[in-house]
Amino acid sequence: MVRKRIGGRRGARFSKHISRLSLFIISILIIMPIIFSTSISHAQVQRDVGLTIMLEKARAAVVFIIAIPRGVIIWEDFIPNLREVGLPPAVEVSITGFGSGFIVSPDGYIITNGHVVNDFRSDLDRVRPLLIKFVNMYFKALVQATGQQPSRDDVESLTAQVFRAYLTNELKIQDYRVDVYVGVGRVVSGFANIGKLYTARVVASTPAENEDLALLKIEIKNAPSITVAKDDVARIGERVWALGYPGVVTFHEILSVETLLEPTITEGTVSGYRLKASGVRVLQSDVSVTHGNSGGPVVNSRGEVVAVTSFGIVDPSGSGREVPGFNFFVPASLVNEMIKRNNVNNVESTTMKLYGEGLQLYYNKQYRAAIDRFQTLKNLYPGFPFIDDYIASAQQAILRGEEAQQFPADPSILVPAIIAGGVGGGVGYIVFRRRRNRGSRPSRREAEYIGGGSLEGERGAGSTSTATQQGSQAQTGTKAWSGPPPGYKYCIGCGKIIPSESTKCPYCGVDQ
């Protein structure tokens, strides 16, 4: 009878605990959709922040390139005409062009287009800008000397004569060279202060008609470099972003000088791959680019350079206008070939990694930690683009009291953690209560010591043993022990009696 009653109590307690656990799980299931929707929203924000960080890192690696072809034109048959307008017999000419590029190694190797540094397979195309400049210089001097404005026919006629004289070797260009300058990030100095830019050396280049690539080198350490995809990984329909310095922005008269020469980012999709007439593979995309974007990187959502801006389409009707949405790019495989041929170590720089870590902390509103990363970065490379803007913005946010906790909770992590913790805690609670209840009752061997009974007596009639025990208690006037004897305690793990001073159970090894 006694055993059945005890078993019934255990069953009731167990059912009670199960009911409590069930209520807890039901509560979790009720609030889980709310937490889950919050985690989805948080994940979307994190994806958006990740895209921003990726583009910010790519933007830091983009460079502004100025290329100045120079030479001295000598045309003996035309010397009398030059003297009449006050020009010397040997005319120094130069033309300034610009484009974009990006840093591919911490020690200052840069990728751009071959045509940005005036590399063309046709010799006439290479010197064409200088010949046209010579014609313009002559007519400008003529107007100043005589006041007579040349007609369009006059200009076209002299231009044709100049080209013909060059092709027949009557007109010569001596001391031809191309001076190249590089500005990193926000180039405030621009054309007015070329001396403040880096002087670049052309390491290698291929003509515009072929691969249309050039490798430059500037003297710099810890430069913000990005990586080029190992193969042509861009696929049809994939989103891509082009970065560079489009002329329509660079020379906009309304925009301030401080932000004119700052990289522009445009977005588009990959249309596929085609072949040039020369047989060179190119990538086609509708991402918007124009004059000045040439040589700039095209990146995917992982921040890899998948192509380099090369050329667009001109209206075939003869208007000379560009046709938007149909642009072509040098694919990553060809860029990698040039990098490998010249033993360039194409890696993401340490400064760029620090920049990414600092941006992540900044957008998590951990402003002090972000400033620490940015300052470490500045110690390695003081001229890192845009870094001062972020430091100033973080400092202002701290003053406004907008700093987040050091370790903000991520709802996407909290959902499984809450469920697992709740279920585990409920199960653990039941197990603990069962062990505790079992531990609070003495074992048979312990009962013999405490109450003076025997195991044989317990195996017999329970009522007789109980009556004898009660009679013995009445005769002695003492009460049976309800706990362990003095100097002893129950183990919290297995329930056995152990000395009070024990810090670990000798039976089960549980710390007390």
Tab-separated table of C-alpha atoms in Angstrom, residues 86-290:
chain	number	residue	atom	x	y	z
A	86	GLY	CA	54.375	83.776	-83.786
A	87	LEU	CA	54.913	80.071	-83.127
A	88	PRO	CA	58.374	78.441	-82.953
A	89	PRO	CA	59.521	75.953	-85.640
A	90	ALA	CA	59.418	73.120	-83.085
A	91	VAL	CA	56.044	73.152	-81.324
A	92	GLU	CA	55.656	71.423	-77.949
A	93	VAL	CA	52.220	69.851	-77.677
A	94	SER	CA	50.435	67.943	-74.923
A	95	ILE	CA	46.932	66.738	-74.287
A	96	THR	CA	45.426	65.868	-70.897
A	97	GLY	CA	43.154	62.872	-70.562
A	98	PHE	CA	41.728	61.137	-67.543
A	99	GLY	CA	40.212	57.856	-66.488
A	100	SER	CA	39.817	55.497	-63.559
A	101	GLY	CA	41.673	52.553	-62.075
A	102	PHE	CA	41.892	50.483	-58.905
A	103	ILE	CA	44.649	49.279	-56.563
A	104	VAL	CA	45.343	45.529	-56.649
A	105	SER	CA	48.249	45.234	-54.181
A	106	PRO	CA	49.230	46.976	-50.917
A	107	ASP	CA	52.519	48.146	-52.488
A	108	GLY	CA	50.778	50.240	-55.137
A	109	TYR	CA	50.112	48.245	-58.308
A	110	ILE	CA	47.116	49.597	-60.215
A	111	ILE	CA	44.943	48.231	-63.027
A	112	THR	CA	43.414	50.525	-65.665
A	113	ASN	CA	42.768	50.531	-69.428
A	114	GLY	CA	45.416	50.590	-72.105
A	115	HIS	CA	43.631	53.457	-73.843
A	116	VAL	CA	43.675	55.505	-70.609
A	117	VAL	CA	47.486	55.647	-70.914
A	118	ASN	CA	47.137	56.237	-74.680
A	119	ASP	CA	48.027	52.728	-75.861
A	120	PHE	CA	46.597	51.953	-79.320
A	121	ARG	CA	47.614	49.416	-81.905
A	122	SER	CA	47.377	52.076	-84.594
A	123	ASP	CA	50.244	54.539	-84.428
A	124	LEU	CA	48.026	57.250	-85.899
A	125	ASP	CA	45.440	56.729	-83.159
A	126	ARG	CA	48.191	57.018	-80.562
A	127	VAL	CA	49.343	60.452	-81.779
A	128	ARG	CA	45.999	61.693	-83.123
A	129	PRO	CA	45.272	63.859	-80.031
A	130	LEU	CA	48.671	65.590	-80.386
A	131	LEU	CA	48.122	66.311	-84.090
A	132	ILE	CA	44.690	67.766	-83.427
A	133	LYS	CA	46.156	69.867	-80.626
A	134	PHE	CA	48.774	71.191	-83.074
A	135	VAL	CA	46.031	72.304	-85.495
A	136	ASN	CA	44.112	74.028	-82.669
A	137	MET	CA	47.259	75.827	-81.469
A	138	TYR	CA	47.969	77.127	-84.955
A	139	PHE	CA	44.462	78.562	-85.497
A	140	LYS	CA	44.392	80.080	-82.026
A	141	ALA	CA	47.680	81.860	-82.764
A	142	LEU	CA	46.283	82.921	-86.194
A	143	VAL	CA	43.259	84.557	-84.583
A	144	GLN	CA	45.470	86.412	-82.097
A	145	ALA	CA	47.840	87.564	-84.855
A	146	THR	CA	45.328	88.565	-87.550
A	147	GLY	CA	41.905	88.621	-85.918
A	148	GLN	CA	40.570	86.363	-88.657
A	149	GLN	CA	38.285	83.501	-87.611
A	150	PRO	CA	38.952	80.262	-89.550
A	151	SER	CA	36.031	78.492	-91.193
A	152	ARG	CA	35.138	74.880	-90.553
A	153	ASP	CA	36.505	73.979	-93.966
A	154	ASP	CA	39.812	75.624	-93.079
A	155	VAL	CA	40.107	73.538	-89.941
A	156	GLU	CA	39.186	70.275	-91.690
A	157	SER	CA	41.570	71.004	-94.576
A	158	LEU	CA	44.576	71.672	-92.328
A	159	THR	CA	43.754	68.629	-90.174
A	160	ALA	CA	43.810	66.406	-93.253
A	161	GLN	CA	47.163	67.921	-94.333
A	162	VAL	CA	48.669	67.315	-90.898
A	163	PHE	CA	47.569	63.643	-90.828
A	164	ARG	CA	48.900	63.113	-94.356
A	165	ALA	CA	52.231	64.745	-93.479
A	166	TYR	CA	52.583	62.467	-90.443
A	167	LEU	CA	51.798	59.316	-92.413
A	168	THR	CA	54.342	60.286	-95.087
A	169	ASN	CA	56.941	61.069	-92.412
A	170	GLU	CA	57.109	64.755	-93.416
A	171	LEU	CA	55.812	65.712	-89.970
A	172	LYS	CA	57.673	64.144	-87.055
A	173	ILE	CA	56.913	63.883	-83.359
A	174	GLN	CA	60.033	63.845	-81.200
A	175	ASP	CA	60.446	63.132	-77.489
A	176	TYR	CA	57.057	61.412	-77.290
A	177	ARG	CA	56.078	60.232	-73.809
A	178	VAL	CA	53.044	59.794	-71.594
A	179	ASP	CA	53.139	61.211	-68.067
A	180	VAL	CA	50.724	59.466	-65.708
A	181	TYR	CA	49.487	60.723	-62.321
A	182	VAL	CA	47.271	58.978	-59.782
A	183	GLY	CA	44.940	60.353	-57.125
A	184	VAL	CA	43.466	58.053	-54.457
A	185	GLY	CA	39.897	58.361	-53.179
A	186	ARG	CA	38.573	61.898	-52.904
A	187	VAL	CA	40.966	63.845	-55.121
A	188	VAL	CA	40.455	67.455	-54.045
A	189	SER	CA	43.566	68.728	-55.824
A	190	GLY	CA	42.463	67.509	-59.254
A	191	PHE	CA	43.879	69.029	-62.423
A	192	ALA	CA	44.897	72.274	-60.738
A	193	ASN	CA	47.446	70.595	-58.469
A	194	ILE	CA	48.791	67.607	-60.368
A	195	GLY	CA	52.039	67.840	-58.419
A	196	LYS	CA	50.191	66.678	-55.305
A	197	LEU	CA	49.205	63.414	-56.971
A	198	TYR	CA	51.284	60.238	-57.181
A	199	THR	CA	53.536	59.906	-60.216
A	200	ALA	CA	52.894	56.517	-61.808
A	201	ARG	CA	55.080	54.252	-63.904
A	202	VAL	CA	53.512	52.219	-66.708
A	203	VAL	CA	54.705	48.664	-66.009
A	204	ALA	CA	52.822	46.993	-68.861
A	205	SER	CA	49.975	47.741	-71.255
A	206	THR	CA	48.021	46.235	-74.126
A	207	PRO	CA	46.361	48.262	-76.920
A	208	ALA	CA	42.729	49.322	-76.791
A	209	GLU	CA	41.984	47.120	-79.801
A	210	ASN	CA	43.186	44.025	-77.879
A	211	GLU	CA	42.809	43.421	-74.130
A	212	ASP	CA	42.845	47.171	-73.372
A	213	LEU	CA	44.624	46.798	-70.029
A	214	ALA	CA	47.473	48.631	-68.308
A	215	LEU	CA	49.388	47.965	-65.097
A	216	LEU	CA	50.708	51.011	-63.231
A	217	LYS	CA	52.949	51.339	-60.180
A	218	ILE	CA	53.068	54.096	-57.595
A	219	GLU	CA	55.357	54.279	-54.560
A	220	ILE	CA	53.098	53.644	-51.609
A	221	LYS	CA	52.744	51.285	-48.618
A	222	ASN	CA	49.638	49.697	-47.081
A	223	ALA	CA	47.469	50.988	-49.917
A	224	PRO	CA	43.761	49.981	-49.915
A	225	SER	CA	43.770	47.088	-52.376
A	226	ILE	CA	40.974	44.760	-53.529
A	227	THR	CA	41.034	41.347	-55.178
A	228	VAL	CA	40.165	40.298	-58.709
A	229	ALA	CA	38.038	37.177	-59.258
A	230	LYS	CA	40.155	34.221	-60.346
A	231	ASP	CA	37.962	33.479	-63.335
A	232	ASP	CA	35.002	34.883	-65.269
A	233	VAL	CA	32.549	34.279	-62.435
A	234	ALA	CA	29.984	36.926	-63.460
A	235	ARG	CA	26.828	35.254	-64.769
A	236	ILE	CA	23.910	36.455	-66.901
A	237	GLY	CA	21.424	38.410	-64.802
A	238	GLU	CA	23.837	38.933	-61.894
A	239	ARG	CA	23.882	42.339	-60.249
A	240	VAL	CA	27.122	44.266	-60.607
A	241	TRP	CA	28.376	47.715	-59.666
A	242	ALA	CA	30.744	49.940	-61.669
A	243	LEU	CA	32.950	52.486	-59.900
A	244	GLY	CA	34.934	55.342	-61.348
A	245	TYR	CA	35.157	59.044	-62.171
A	246	PRO	CA	32.654	59.829	-64.957
A	247	GLY	CA	33.370	63.090	-66.739
A	248	VAL	CA	29.743	64.251	-66.525
A	249	VAL	CA	30.231	64.470	-62.752
A	250	THR	CA	33.923	65.355	-62.633
A	251	PHE	CA	33.427	68.547	-64.655
A	252	HIS	CA	29.954	69.520	-63.447
A	253	GLU	CA	29.961	73.278	-62.864
A	254	ILE	CA	27.291	73.203	-60.149
A	255	LEU	CA	29.033	70.686	-57.866
A	256	SER	CA	31.590	71.799	-55.293
A	257	VAL	CA	35.302	71.297	-55.892
A	258	GLU	CA	35.597	69.315	-52.632
A	259	THR	CA	33.398	66.474	-53.900
A	260	LEU	CA	33.785	66.637	-57.681
A	261	LEU	CA	36.573	64.076	-57.831
A	262	GLU	CA	34.965	61.421	-55.675
A	263	PRO	CA	34.195	57.951	-57.086
A	264	THR	CA	30.705	57.376	-58.464
A	265	ILE	CA	28.879	54.027	-58.120
A	266	THR	CA	26.309	52.741	-60.628
A	267	GLU	CA	24.401	49.454	-60.705
A	268	GLY	CA	23.357	47.098	-63.501
A	269	THR	CA	23.091	43.479	-64.600
A	270	VAL	CA	25.306	41.222	-66.658
A	271	SER	CA	24.020	40.612	-70.196
A	272	GLY	CA	26.602	38.031	-71.247
A	273	TYR	CA	29.951	37.700	-73.004
A	274	ARG	CA	30.928	38.659	-76.558
A	275	LEU	CA	34.041	38.785	-78.739
A	276	LYS	CA	35.800	41.816	-80.208
A	277	ALA	CA	36.798	41.802	-83.850
A	278	SER	CA	40.293	40.978	-82.589
A	279	GLY	CA	38.931	37.824	-80.921
A	280	VAL	CA	39.286	39.149	-77.352
A	281	ARG	CA	36.468	38.219	-74.973
A	282	VAL	CA	34.464	41.041	-73.354
A	283	LEU	CA	31.633	41.191	-70.829
A	284	GLN	CA	28.454	43.107	-71.694
A	285	SER	CA	26.281	44.874	-69.121
A	286	ASP	CA	23.715	47.637	-68.870
A	287	VAL	CA	25.488	49.191	-65.874
A	288	SER	CA	25.755	52.901	-66.597
A	289	VAL	CA	29.261	54.152	-67.455
A	290	THR	CA	30.641	56.972	-69.601
